[in-house]
Tab-separated table of C-alpha atoms in Angstrom:
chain	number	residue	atom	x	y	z
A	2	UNK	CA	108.612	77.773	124.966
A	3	UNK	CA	110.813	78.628	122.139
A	4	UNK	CA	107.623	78.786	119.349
A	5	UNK	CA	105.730	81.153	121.689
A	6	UNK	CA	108.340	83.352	122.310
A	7	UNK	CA	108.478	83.312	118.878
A	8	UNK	CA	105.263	84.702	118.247
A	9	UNK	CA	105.989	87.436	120.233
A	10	UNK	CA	102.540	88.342	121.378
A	11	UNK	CA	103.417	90.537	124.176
A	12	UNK	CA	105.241	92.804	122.268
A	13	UNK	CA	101.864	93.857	120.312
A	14	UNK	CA	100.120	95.034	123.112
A	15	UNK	CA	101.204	98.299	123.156
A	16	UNK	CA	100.734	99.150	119.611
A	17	UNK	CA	97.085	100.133	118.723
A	18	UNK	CA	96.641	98.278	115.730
A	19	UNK	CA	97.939	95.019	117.144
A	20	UNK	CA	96.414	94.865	120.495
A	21	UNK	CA	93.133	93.596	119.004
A	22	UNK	CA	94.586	91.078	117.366
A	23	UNK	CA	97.093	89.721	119.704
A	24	UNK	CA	93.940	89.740	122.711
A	25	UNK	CA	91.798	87.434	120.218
A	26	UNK	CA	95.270	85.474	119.531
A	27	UNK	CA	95.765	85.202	123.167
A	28	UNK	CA	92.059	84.109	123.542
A	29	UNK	CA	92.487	81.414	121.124
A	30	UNK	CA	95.596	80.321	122.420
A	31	UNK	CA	93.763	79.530	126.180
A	32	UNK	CA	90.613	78.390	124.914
A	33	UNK	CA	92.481	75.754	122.349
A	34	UNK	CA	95.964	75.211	123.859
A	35	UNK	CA	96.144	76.201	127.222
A	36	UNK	CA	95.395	72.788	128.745
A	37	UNK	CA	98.403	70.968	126.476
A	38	UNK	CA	101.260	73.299	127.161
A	39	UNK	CA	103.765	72.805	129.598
A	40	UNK	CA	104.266	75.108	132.750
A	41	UNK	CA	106.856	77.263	131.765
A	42	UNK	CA	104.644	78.041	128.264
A	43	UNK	CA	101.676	79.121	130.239
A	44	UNK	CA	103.267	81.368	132.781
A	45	UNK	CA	104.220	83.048	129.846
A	46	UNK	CA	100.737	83.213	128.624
A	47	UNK	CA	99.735	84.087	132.079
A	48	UNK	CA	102.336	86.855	132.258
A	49	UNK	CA	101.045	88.588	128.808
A	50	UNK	CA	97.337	88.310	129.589
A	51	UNK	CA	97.984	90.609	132.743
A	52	UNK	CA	100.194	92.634	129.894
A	53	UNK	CA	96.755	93.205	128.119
A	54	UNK	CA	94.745	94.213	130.456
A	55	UNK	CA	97.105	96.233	132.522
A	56	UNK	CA	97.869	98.636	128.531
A	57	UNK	CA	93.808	98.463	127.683
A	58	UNK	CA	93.467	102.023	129.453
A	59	UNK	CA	96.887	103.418	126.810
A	60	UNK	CA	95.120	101.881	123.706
A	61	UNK	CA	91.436	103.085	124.489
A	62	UNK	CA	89.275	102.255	121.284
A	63	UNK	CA	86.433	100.106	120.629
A	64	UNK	CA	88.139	97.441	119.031
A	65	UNK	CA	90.518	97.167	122.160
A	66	UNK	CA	87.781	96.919	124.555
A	67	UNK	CA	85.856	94.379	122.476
A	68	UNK	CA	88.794	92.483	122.323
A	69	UNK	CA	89.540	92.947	126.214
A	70	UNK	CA	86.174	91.789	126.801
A	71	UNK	CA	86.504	88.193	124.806
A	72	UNK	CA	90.120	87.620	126.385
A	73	UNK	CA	88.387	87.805	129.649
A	74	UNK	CA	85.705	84.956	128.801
A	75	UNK	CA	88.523	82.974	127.925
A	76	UNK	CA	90.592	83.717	131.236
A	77	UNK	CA	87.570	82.887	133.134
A	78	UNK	CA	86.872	79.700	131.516
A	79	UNK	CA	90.130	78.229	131.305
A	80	UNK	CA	92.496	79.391	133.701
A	81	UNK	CA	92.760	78.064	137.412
A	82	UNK	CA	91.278	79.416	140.007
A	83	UNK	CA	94.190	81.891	141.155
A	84	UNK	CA	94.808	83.186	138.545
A	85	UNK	CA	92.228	84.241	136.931
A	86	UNK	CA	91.277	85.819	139.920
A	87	UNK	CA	94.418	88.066	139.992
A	88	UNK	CA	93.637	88.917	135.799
A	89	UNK	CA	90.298	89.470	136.537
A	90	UNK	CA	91.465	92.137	138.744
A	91	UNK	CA	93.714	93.651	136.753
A	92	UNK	CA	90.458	93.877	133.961
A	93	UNK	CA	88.758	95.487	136.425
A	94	UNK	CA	91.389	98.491	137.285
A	95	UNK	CA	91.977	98.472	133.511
A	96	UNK	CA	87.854	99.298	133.113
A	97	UNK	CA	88.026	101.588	136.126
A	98	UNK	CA	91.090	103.626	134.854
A	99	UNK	CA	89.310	103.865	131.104
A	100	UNK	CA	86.114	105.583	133.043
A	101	UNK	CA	88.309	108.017	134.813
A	102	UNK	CA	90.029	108.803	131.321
A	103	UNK	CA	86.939	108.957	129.895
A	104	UNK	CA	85.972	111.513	132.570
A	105	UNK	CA	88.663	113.702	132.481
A	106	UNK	CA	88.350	114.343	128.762
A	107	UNK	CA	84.397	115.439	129.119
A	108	UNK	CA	85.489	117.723	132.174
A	109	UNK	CA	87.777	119.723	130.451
A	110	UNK	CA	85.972	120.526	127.172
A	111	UNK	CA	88.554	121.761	125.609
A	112	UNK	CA	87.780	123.217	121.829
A	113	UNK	CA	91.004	121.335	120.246
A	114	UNK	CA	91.455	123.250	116.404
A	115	UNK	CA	91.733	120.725	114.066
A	116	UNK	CA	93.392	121.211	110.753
A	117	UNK	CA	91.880	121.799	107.375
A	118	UNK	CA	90.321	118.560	105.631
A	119	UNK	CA	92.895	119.187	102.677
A	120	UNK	CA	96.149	119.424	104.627
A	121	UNK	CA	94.923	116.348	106.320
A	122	UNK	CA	94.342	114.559	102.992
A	123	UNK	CA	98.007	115.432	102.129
A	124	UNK	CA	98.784	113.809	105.295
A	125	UNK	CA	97.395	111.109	104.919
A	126	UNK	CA	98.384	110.453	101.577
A	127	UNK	CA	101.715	109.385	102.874
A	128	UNK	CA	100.240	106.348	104.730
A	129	UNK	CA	99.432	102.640	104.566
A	130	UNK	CA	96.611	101.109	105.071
A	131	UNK	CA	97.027	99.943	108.515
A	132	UNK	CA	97.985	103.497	109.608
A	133	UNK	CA	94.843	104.768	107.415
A	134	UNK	CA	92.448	102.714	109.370
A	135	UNK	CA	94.128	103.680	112.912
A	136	UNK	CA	93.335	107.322	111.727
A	137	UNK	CA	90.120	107.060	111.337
A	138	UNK	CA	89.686	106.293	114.919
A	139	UNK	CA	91.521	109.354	116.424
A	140	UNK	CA	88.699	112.176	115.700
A	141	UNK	CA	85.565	112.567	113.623
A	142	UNK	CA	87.176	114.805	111.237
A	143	UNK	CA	90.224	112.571	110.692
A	144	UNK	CA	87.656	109.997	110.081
A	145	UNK	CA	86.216	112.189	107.220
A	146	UNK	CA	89.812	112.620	105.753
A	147	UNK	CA	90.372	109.249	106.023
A	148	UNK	CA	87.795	108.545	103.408
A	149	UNK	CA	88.699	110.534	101.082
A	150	UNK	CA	88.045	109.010	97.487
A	151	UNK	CA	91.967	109.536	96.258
A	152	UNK	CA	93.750	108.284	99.558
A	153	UNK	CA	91.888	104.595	98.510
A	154	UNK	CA	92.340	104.730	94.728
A	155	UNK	CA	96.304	105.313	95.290
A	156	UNK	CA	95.978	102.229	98.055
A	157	UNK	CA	94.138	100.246	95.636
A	158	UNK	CA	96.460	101.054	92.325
A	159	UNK	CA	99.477	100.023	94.747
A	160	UNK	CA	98.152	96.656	96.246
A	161	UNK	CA	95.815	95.749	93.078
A	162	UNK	CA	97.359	94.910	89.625
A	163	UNK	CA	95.815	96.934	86.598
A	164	UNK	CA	93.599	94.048	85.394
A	165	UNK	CA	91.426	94.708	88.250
A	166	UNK	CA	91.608	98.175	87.693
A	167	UNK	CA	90.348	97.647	84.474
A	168	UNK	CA	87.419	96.597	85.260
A	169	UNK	CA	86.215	99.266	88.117
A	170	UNK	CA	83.714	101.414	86.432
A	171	UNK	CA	84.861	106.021	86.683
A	172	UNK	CA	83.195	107.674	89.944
A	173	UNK	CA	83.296	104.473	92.168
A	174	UNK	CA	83.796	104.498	96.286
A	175	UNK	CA	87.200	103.640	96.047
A	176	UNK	CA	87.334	102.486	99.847
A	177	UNK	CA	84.255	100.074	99.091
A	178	UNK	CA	86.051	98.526	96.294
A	179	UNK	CA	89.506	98.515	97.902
A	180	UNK	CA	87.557	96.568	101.207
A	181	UNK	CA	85.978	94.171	98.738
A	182	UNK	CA	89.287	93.309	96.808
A	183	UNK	CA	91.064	92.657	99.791
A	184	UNK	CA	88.669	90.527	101.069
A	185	UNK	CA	88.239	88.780	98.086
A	186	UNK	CA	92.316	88.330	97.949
A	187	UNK	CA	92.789	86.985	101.440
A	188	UNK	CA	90.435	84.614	103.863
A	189	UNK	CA	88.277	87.059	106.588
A	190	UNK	CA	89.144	84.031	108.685
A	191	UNK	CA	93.506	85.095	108.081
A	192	UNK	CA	92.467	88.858	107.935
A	193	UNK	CA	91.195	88.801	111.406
A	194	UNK	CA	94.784	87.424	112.585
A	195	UNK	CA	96.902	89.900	111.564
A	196	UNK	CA	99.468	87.325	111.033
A	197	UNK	CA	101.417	86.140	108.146
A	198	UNK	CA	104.095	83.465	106.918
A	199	UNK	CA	107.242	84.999	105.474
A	200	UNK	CA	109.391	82.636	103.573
A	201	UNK	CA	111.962	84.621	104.520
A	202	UNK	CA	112.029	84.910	107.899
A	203	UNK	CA	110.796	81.255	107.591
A	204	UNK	CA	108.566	82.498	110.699
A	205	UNK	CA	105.178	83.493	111.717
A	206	UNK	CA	105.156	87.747	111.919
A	207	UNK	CA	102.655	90.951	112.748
A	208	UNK	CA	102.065	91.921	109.448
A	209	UNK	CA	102.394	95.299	108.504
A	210	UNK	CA	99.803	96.224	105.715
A	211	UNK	CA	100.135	92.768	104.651
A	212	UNK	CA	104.024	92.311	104.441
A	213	UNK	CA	107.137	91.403	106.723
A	214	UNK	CA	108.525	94.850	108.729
A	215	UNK	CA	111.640	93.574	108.103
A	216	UNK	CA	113.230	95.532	105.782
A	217	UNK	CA	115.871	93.229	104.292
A	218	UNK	CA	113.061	90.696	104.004
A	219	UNK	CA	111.013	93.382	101.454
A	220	UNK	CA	113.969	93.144	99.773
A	221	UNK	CA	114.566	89.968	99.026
A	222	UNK	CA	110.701	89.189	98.518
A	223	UNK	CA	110.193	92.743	96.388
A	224	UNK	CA	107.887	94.253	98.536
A	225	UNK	CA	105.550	90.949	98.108
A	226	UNK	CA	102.319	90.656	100.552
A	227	UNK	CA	102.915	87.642	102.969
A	228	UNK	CA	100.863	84.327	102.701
A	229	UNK	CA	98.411	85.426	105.385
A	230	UNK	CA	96.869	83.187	108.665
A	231	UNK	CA	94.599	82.134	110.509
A	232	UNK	CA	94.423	82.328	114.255
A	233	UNK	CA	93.663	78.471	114.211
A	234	UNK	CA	97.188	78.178	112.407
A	235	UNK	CA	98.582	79.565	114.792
A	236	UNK	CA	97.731	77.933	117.086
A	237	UNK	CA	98.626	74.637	115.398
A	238	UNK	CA	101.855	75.694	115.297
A	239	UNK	CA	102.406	76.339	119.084
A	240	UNK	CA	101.126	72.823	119.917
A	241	UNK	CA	103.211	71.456	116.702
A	242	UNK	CA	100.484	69.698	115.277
A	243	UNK	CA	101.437	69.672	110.754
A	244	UNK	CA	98.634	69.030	108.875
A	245	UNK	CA	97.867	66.041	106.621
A	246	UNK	CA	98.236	66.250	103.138
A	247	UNK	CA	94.424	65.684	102.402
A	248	UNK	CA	94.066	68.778	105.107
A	249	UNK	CA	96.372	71.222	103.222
A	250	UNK	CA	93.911	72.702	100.982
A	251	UNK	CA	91.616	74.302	103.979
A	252	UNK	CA	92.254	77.676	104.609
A	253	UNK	CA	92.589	76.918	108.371
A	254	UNK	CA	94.843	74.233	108.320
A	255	UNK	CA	97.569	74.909	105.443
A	256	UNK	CA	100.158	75.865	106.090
A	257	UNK	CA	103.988	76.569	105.197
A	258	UNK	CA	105.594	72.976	105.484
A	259	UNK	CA	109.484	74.373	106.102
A	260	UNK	CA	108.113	76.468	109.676
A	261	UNK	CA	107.282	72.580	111.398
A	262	UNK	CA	111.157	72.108	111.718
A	263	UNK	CA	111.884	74.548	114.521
A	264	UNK	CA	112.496	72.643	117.081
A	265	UNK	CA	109.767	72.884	120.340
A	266	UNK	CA	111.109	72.910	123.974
């Protein structure tokens, strides 16, 4: 019990950027775990997949629903009968109460004045990337701001060391080449977790645009990205299971060695 309240997936529901990740956690979790926990572990699971459903209508973006919808395969192929009757009800009124949302907002047309691209930018300018990306999904012209060309070369000159900068060529889509670094600096298989390992902490975290929110822990580390993880690691490390030596160089089973010796009720 005491490694998944560690993870603290409930508390991620209600914040937009998490709740995708922590509903494709939480589907992992069931479809790989579910059956090897003890009781008390998965009425806790139980507990926050009701959690997810019940705050899909608050978060209300694509990505949420998507991930809604694949927690719900998983709830319906692993969970007994009972219950995932009662969480397939609560999807349901979640769906329903999204449609009546939806609704609303067409009836009531409402021309809302939206601010001038450049005081935007300025905005903007003041965020991470996490916060960039969440933007981009309010409006259509935040989503224009949100590309602007400067907002990505200042993300990219803070998260990217000047060798790399080096070599990008004048009057390049900084947001393109910004995607492609990070991607070529971290797994897509640890990206999509939105986890990481701080040494720190010596714990498993929610990232925040790629390091630890705690603040005495940016510190220590000087503002250093966290060693970032897969869902599959996390996984492992609810069920305890510490990878072999010969395993430790695969991206989806490597993992921090010191984070095994908390103890697992």
């Amino acid at each position: 019990m005491e490694r998944y309240q560690n993870l603290m997936v409930g508390e991620a529901f209600s914040k937009n950027r998490l709740y995708p990740f922590a509903c494709n956690e939480l589907s992992s979790i069931l479809n790989l775990a579910y059956s090897r926990l003890p009781k008390n572990v998965k009425a806790l699971i139980f507990r926050d997949t009701l959690s997810a459903f019940r705050l899909l209508p608050d978060i209300d973006t694509s990505a949420a629903v998507s991930a809604a919808n694949l927690l719900l395969k998983s709830v319906e192929a692993v969970l007994p009968k009972q219950k995932k009757n009662l969480a397939i009800v609560e999807f349901k009124q979640a769906k329903v109460a999204l449609k009546r949302r939806s609704k609303s907002c067409e009836e009531k047309d409402i021309d809302i004045p939206s601010l001038p691209q450049d005081i935007l930018i300025h905005i903007f300018s003041f965020l991470d990337v996490s916060s960039l990306l969440s933007s981009a999904q309010v409006s259509r012209s935040w989503n224009q701001a949100t590309h602007e060309n400067s907002l990505w070369q200042t993300q990219f000159d803070l998260h990217f060391n000047q060798k790399v900068l080096i070599r990008i060529q004048s009057g390049i889509d900084w947001r393109e080449a910004f995607k492609k670094a990070f991607i070529a600096a971290n797994s897509s298989k640890a990206l999509r977790s939105g986890r990481g390992y701080c040494s720190y902490c010596d714990s498993i975290v929610w990232h925040d645009d790629l390091r630890c929110a705690n603040k005495q822990c940016r510190l220590k580390s000087g503002n250093k990205p966290l060693d970032l993880i897969s869902t599959h690691q996390v996984v492992n490390y609810l069920l305890g299971i510490e990878s072999s030596d010969d395993e430790s160089e695969s991206d989806d089973d490597a993992f921090p060695g010191r984070l095994w010796k908390l103890s697992y009720v």
